[in-house]
mmCIF file with all atom_site columns, C-alpha atoms in Angstrom:
data_model
loop_
_atom_site.group_PDB
_atom_site.id
_atom_site.type_symbol
_atom_site.label_atom_id
_atom_site.label_alt_id
_atom_site.label_comp_id
_atom_site.label_asym_id
_atom_site.label_entity_id
_atom_site.label_seq_id
_atom_site.pdbx_PDB_ins_code
_atom_site.Cartn_x
_atom_site.Cartn_y
_atom_site.Cartn_z
_atom_site.occupancy
_atom_site.B_iso_or_equiv
_atom_site.pdbx_formal_charge
_atom_site.auth_seq_id
_atom_site.auth_comp_id
_atom_site.auth_asym_id
_atom_site.auth_atom_id
_atom_site.pdbx_PDB_model_num
ATOM 1  C CA . UNK A 1 1  ? 76.338 30.627 13.834  1.00 0.00 ? 468 UNK A CA 1
ATOM 2  C CA . UNK A 1 2  ? 75.103 33.915 15.249  1.00 0.00 ? 469 UNK A CA 1
ATOM 3  C CA . UNK A 1 3  ? 73.613 35.694 12.290  1.00 0.00 ? 470 UNK A CA 1
ATOM 4  C CA . UNK A 1 4  ? 70.285 36.364 12.003  1.00 0.00 ? 471 UNK A CA 1
ATOM 5  C CA . UNK A 1 5  ? 68.481 34.608 9.111   1.00 0.00 ? 472 UNK A CA 1
ATOM 6  C CA . UNK A 1 6  ? 67.586 36.637 5.907   1.00 0.00 ? 473 UNK A CA 1
ATOM 7  C CA . UNK A 1 7  ? 64.247 37.005 4.451   1.00 0.00 ? 474 UNK A CA 1
ATOM 8  C CA . UNK A 1 8  ? 62.858 33.603 3.775   1.00 0.00 ? 475 UNK A CA 1
ATOM 9  C CA . UNK A 1 9  ? 63.841 32.202 6.815   1.00 0.00 ? 476 UNK A CA 1
ATOM 10 C CA . UNK A 1 10 ? 65.967 29.679 7.834   1.00 0.00 ? 477 UNK A CA 1
ATOM 11 C CA . UNK A 1 11 ? 66.089 25.652 7.406   1.00 0.00 ? 478 UNK A CA 1
ATOM 12 C CA . UNK A 1 12 ? 67.908 23.140 9.660   1.00 0.00 ? 479 UNK A CA 1
ATOM 13 C CA . UNK A 1 13 ? 69.460 20.231 8.317   1.00 0.00 ? 480 UNK A CA 1
ATOM 14 C CA . UNK A 1 14 ? 69.807 17.598 11.009  1.00 0.00 ? 481 UNK A CA 1
ATOM 15 C CA . UNK A 1 15 ? 72.144 14.427 10.706  1.00 0.00 ? 482 UNK A CA 1
ATOM 16 C CA . UNK A 1 16 ? 73.338 15.897 6.986   1.00 0.00 ? 483 UNK A CA 1
ATOM 17 C CA . UNK A 1 17 ? 77.051 14.442 7.788   1.00 0.00 ? 484 UNK A CA 1
ATOM 18 C CA . UNK A 1 18 ? 75.024 10.941 7.067   1.00 0.00 ? 485 UNK A CA 1
ATOM 19 C CA . UNK A 1 19 ? 74.579 11.575 3.637   1.00 0.00 ? 486 UNK A CA 1
ATOM 20 C CA . UNK A 1 20 ? 76.997 11.765 0.862   1.00 0.00 ? 487 UNK A CA 1
ATOM 21 C CA . UNK A 1 21 ? 77.723 15.142 -0.892  1.00 0.00 ? 488 UNK A CA 1
ATOM 22 C CA . UNK A 1 22 ? 75.677 14.190 -4.206  1.00 0.00 ? 489 UNK A CA 1
ATOM 23 C CA . UNK A 1 23 ? 72.381 14.019 -1.897  1.00 0.00 ? 490 UNK A CA 1
ATOM 24 C CA . UNK A 1 24 ? 73.533 16.757 0.221   1.00 0.00 ? 491 UNK A CA 1
ATOM 25 C CA . UNK A 1 25 ? 73.761 18.788 -3.079  1.00 0.00 ? 492 UNK A CA 1
ATOM 26 C CA . UNK A 1 26 ? 70.093 17.597 -4.227  1.00 0.00 ? 493 UNK A CA 1
ATOM 27 C CA . UNK A 1 27 ? 68.615 18.359 -0.537  1.00 0.00 ? 494 UNK A CA 1
ATOM 28 C CA . UNK A 1 28 ? 69.963 22.133 -1.002  1.00 0.00 ? 495 UNK A CA 1
ATOM 29 C CA . UNK A 1 29 ? 68.823 22.282 -4.756  1.00 0.00 ? 496 UNK A CA 1
ATOM 30 C CA . UNK A 1 30 ? 65.035 21.195 -3.198  1.00 0.00 ? 497 UNK A CA 1
ATOM 31 C CA . UNK A 1 31 ? 65.426 23.697 -0.383  1.00 0.00 ? 498 UNK A CA 1
ATOM 32 C CA . UNK A 1 32 ? 66.434 26.671 -2.739  1.00 0.00 ? 499 UNK A CA 1
ATOM 33 C CA . UNK A 1 33 ? 63.558 25.663 -5.330  1.00 0.00 ? 500 UNK A CA 1
ATOM 34 C CA . UNK A 1 34 ? 60.994 25.845 -2.634  1.00 0.00 ? 501 UNK A CA 1
ATOM 35 C CA . UNK A 1 35 ? 62.252 29.032 -0.946  1.00 0.00 ? 502 UNK A CA 1
ATOM 36 C CA . UNK A 1 36 ? 65.545 30.914 -2.608  1.00 0.00 ? 503 UNK A CA 1
ATOM 37 C CA . UNK A 1 37 ? 65.909 33.113 -0.146  1.00 0.00 ? 504 UNK A CA 1
ATOM 38 C CA . UNK A 1 38 ? 66.345 30.613 3.284   1.00 0.00 ? 505 UNK A CA 1
ATOM 39 C CA . UNK A 1 39 ? 69.419 30.269 4.676   1.00 0.00 ? 506 UNK A CA 1
ATOM 40 C CA . UNK A 1 40 ? 70.400 26.654 5.103   1.00 0.00 ? 507 UNK A CA 1
ATOM 41 C CA . UNK A 1 41 ? 71.824 25.907 8.490   1.00 0.00 ? 508 UNK A CA 1
ATOM 42 C CA . UNK A 1 42 ? 73.504 22.427 8.751   1.00 0.00 ? 509 UNK A CA 1
ATOM 43 C CA . UNK A 1 43 ? 73.439 21.660 12.538  1.00 0.00 ? 510 UNK A CA 1
ATOM 44 C CA . UNK A 1 44 ? 76.539 20.610 14.189  1.00 0.00 ? 511 UNK A CA 1
ATOM 45 C CA . UNK A 1 45 ? 75.490 17.593 16.531  1.00 0.00 ? 512 UNK A CA 1
ATOM 46 C CA . UNK A 1 46 ? 72.008 19.128 16.860  1.00 0.00 ? 513 UNK A CA 1
ATOM 47 C CA . UNK A 1 47 ? 73.154 22.402 18.101  1.00 0.00 ? 514 UNK A CA 1
ATOM 48 C CA . UNK A 1 48 ? 72.054 25.922 16.333  1.00 0.00 ? 515 UNK A CA 1
ATOM 49 C CA . UNK A 1 49 ? 72.321 29.217 17.646  1.00 0.00 ? 516 UNK A CA 1
ATOM 50 C CA . UNK A 1 50 ? 68.523 30.152 18.563  1.00 0.00 ? 517 UNK A CA 1
ATOM 51 C CA . UNK A 1 51 ? 68.470 33.679 17.031  1.00 0.00 ? 518 UNK A CA 1
ATOM 52 C CA . UNK A 1 52 ? 69.356 32.108 13.669  1.00 0.00 ? 519 UNK A CA 1
ATOM 53 C CA . UNK A 1 53 ? 65.581 30.440 13.508  1.00 0.00 ? 520 UNK A CA 1
ATOM 54 C CA . UNK A 1 54 ? 63.480 31.568 15.968  1.00 0.00 ? 521 UNK A CA 1
ATOM 55 C CA . UNK A 1 55 ? 61.461 34.867 16.103  1.00 0.00 ? 522 UNK A CA 1
ATOM 56 C CA . UNK A 1 56 ? 63.300 36.155 12.936  1.00 0.00 ? 523 UNK A CA 1
ATOM 57 C CA . UNK A 1 57 ? 59.848 37.309 11.194  1.00 0.00 ? 524 UNK A CA 1
ATOM 58 C CA . UNK A 1 58 ? 61.113 36.057 7.874   1.00 0.00 ? 525 UNK A CA 1
ATOM 59 C CA . UNK A 1 59 ? 58.818 33.486 7.071   1.00 0.00 ? 526 UNK A CA 1
ATOM 60 C CA . UNK A 1 60 ? 55.682 34.381 4.894   1.00 0.00 ? 527 UNK A CA 1
ATOM 61 C CA . UNK A 1 61 ? 53.393 31.249 4.434   1.00 0.00 ? 528 UNK A CA 1
ATOM 62 C CA . UNK A 1 62 ? 51.218 33.263 1.877   1.00 0.00 ? 529 UNK A CA 1
ATOM 63 C CA . UNK A 1 63 ? 54.252 34.414 0.183   1.00 0.00 ? 530 UNK A CA 1
ATOM 64 C CA . UNK A 1 64 ? 56.326 31.212 0.193   1.00 0.00 ? 531 UNK A CA 1
ATOM 65 C CA . UNK A 1 65 ? 53.766 28.786 -0.552  1.00 0.00 ? 532 UNK A CA 1
ATOM 66 C CA . UNK A 1 66 ? 52.892 30.687 -3.822  1.00 0.00 ? 533 UNK A CA 1
ATOM 67 C CA . UNK A 1 67 ? 56.249 29.842 -5.107  1.00 0.00 ? 534 UNK A CA 1
ATOM 68 C CA . UNK A 1 68 ? 55.563 27.208 -8.095  1.00 0.00 ? 535 UNK A CA 1
ATOM 69 C CA . UNK A 1 69 ? 58.025 24.623 -6.662  1.00 0.00 ? 536 UNK A CA 1
ATOM 70 C CA . UNK A 1 70 ? 55.810 24.664 -3.205  1.00 0.00 ? 537 UNK A CA 1
ATOM 71 C CA . UNK A 1 71 ? 52.980 23.741 -5.500  1.00 0.00 ? 538 UNK A CA 1
ATOM 72 C CA . UNK A 1 72 ? 54.537 20.767 -7.795  1.00 0.00 ? 539 UNK A CA 1
ATOM 73 C CA . UNK A 1 73 ? 55.946 19.203 -4.169  1.00 0.00 ? 540 UNK A CA 1
ATOM 74 C CA . UNK A 1 74 ? 52.554 19.539 -2.680  1.00 0.00 ? 541 UNK A CA 1
ATOM 75 C CA . UNK A 1 75 ? 50.938 17.686 -6.041  1.00 0.00 ? 542 UNK A CA 1
ATOM 76 C CA . UNK A 1 76 ? 53.744 15.139 -5.902  1.00 0.00 ? 543 UNK A CA 1
ATOM 77 C CA . UNK A 1 77 ? 55.732 16.074 -9.011  1.00 0.00 ? 544 UNK A CA 1
ATOM 78 C CA . UNK A 1 78 ? 59.229 14.896 -8.645  1.00 0.00 ? 545 UNK A CA 1
ATOM 79 C CA . UNK A 1 79 ? 61.929 17.632 -8.475  1.00 0.00 ? 546 UNK A CA 1
ATOM 80 C CA . UNK A 1 80 ? 65.105 17.610 -10.162 1.00 0.00 ? 547 UNK A CA 1
ATOM 81 C CA . UNK A 1 81 ? 68.627 17.901 -8.701  1.00 0.00 ? 548 UNK A CA 1
ATOM 82 C CA . UNK A 1 82 ? 69.052 21.115 -10.496 1.00 0.00 ? 549 UNK A CA 1
ATOM 83 C CA . UNK A 1 83 ? 66.849 23.310 -8.433  1.00 0.00 ? 550 UNK A CA 1
ATOM 84 C CA . UNK A 1 84 ? 63.732 23.115 -10.871 1.00 0.00 ? 551 UNK A CA 1
#
């Protein structure tokens, strides 16, 4: 992958090949609920183009941690597969 991450940063998924499609969908839904604009990068044997994840300046802790899904996750509220 050679393009830069969009606003919201990138989330790198390692070992995603070890889970079935249903679990992969659930993982993607949780990530999108926590950060809807994040690019989800699936690493191929741990390899990722560094420009997709480093120095992008797109992650904003103050903005992103104010999202309702972050607050629910930190409070231990179960999330749904629907991304809510």
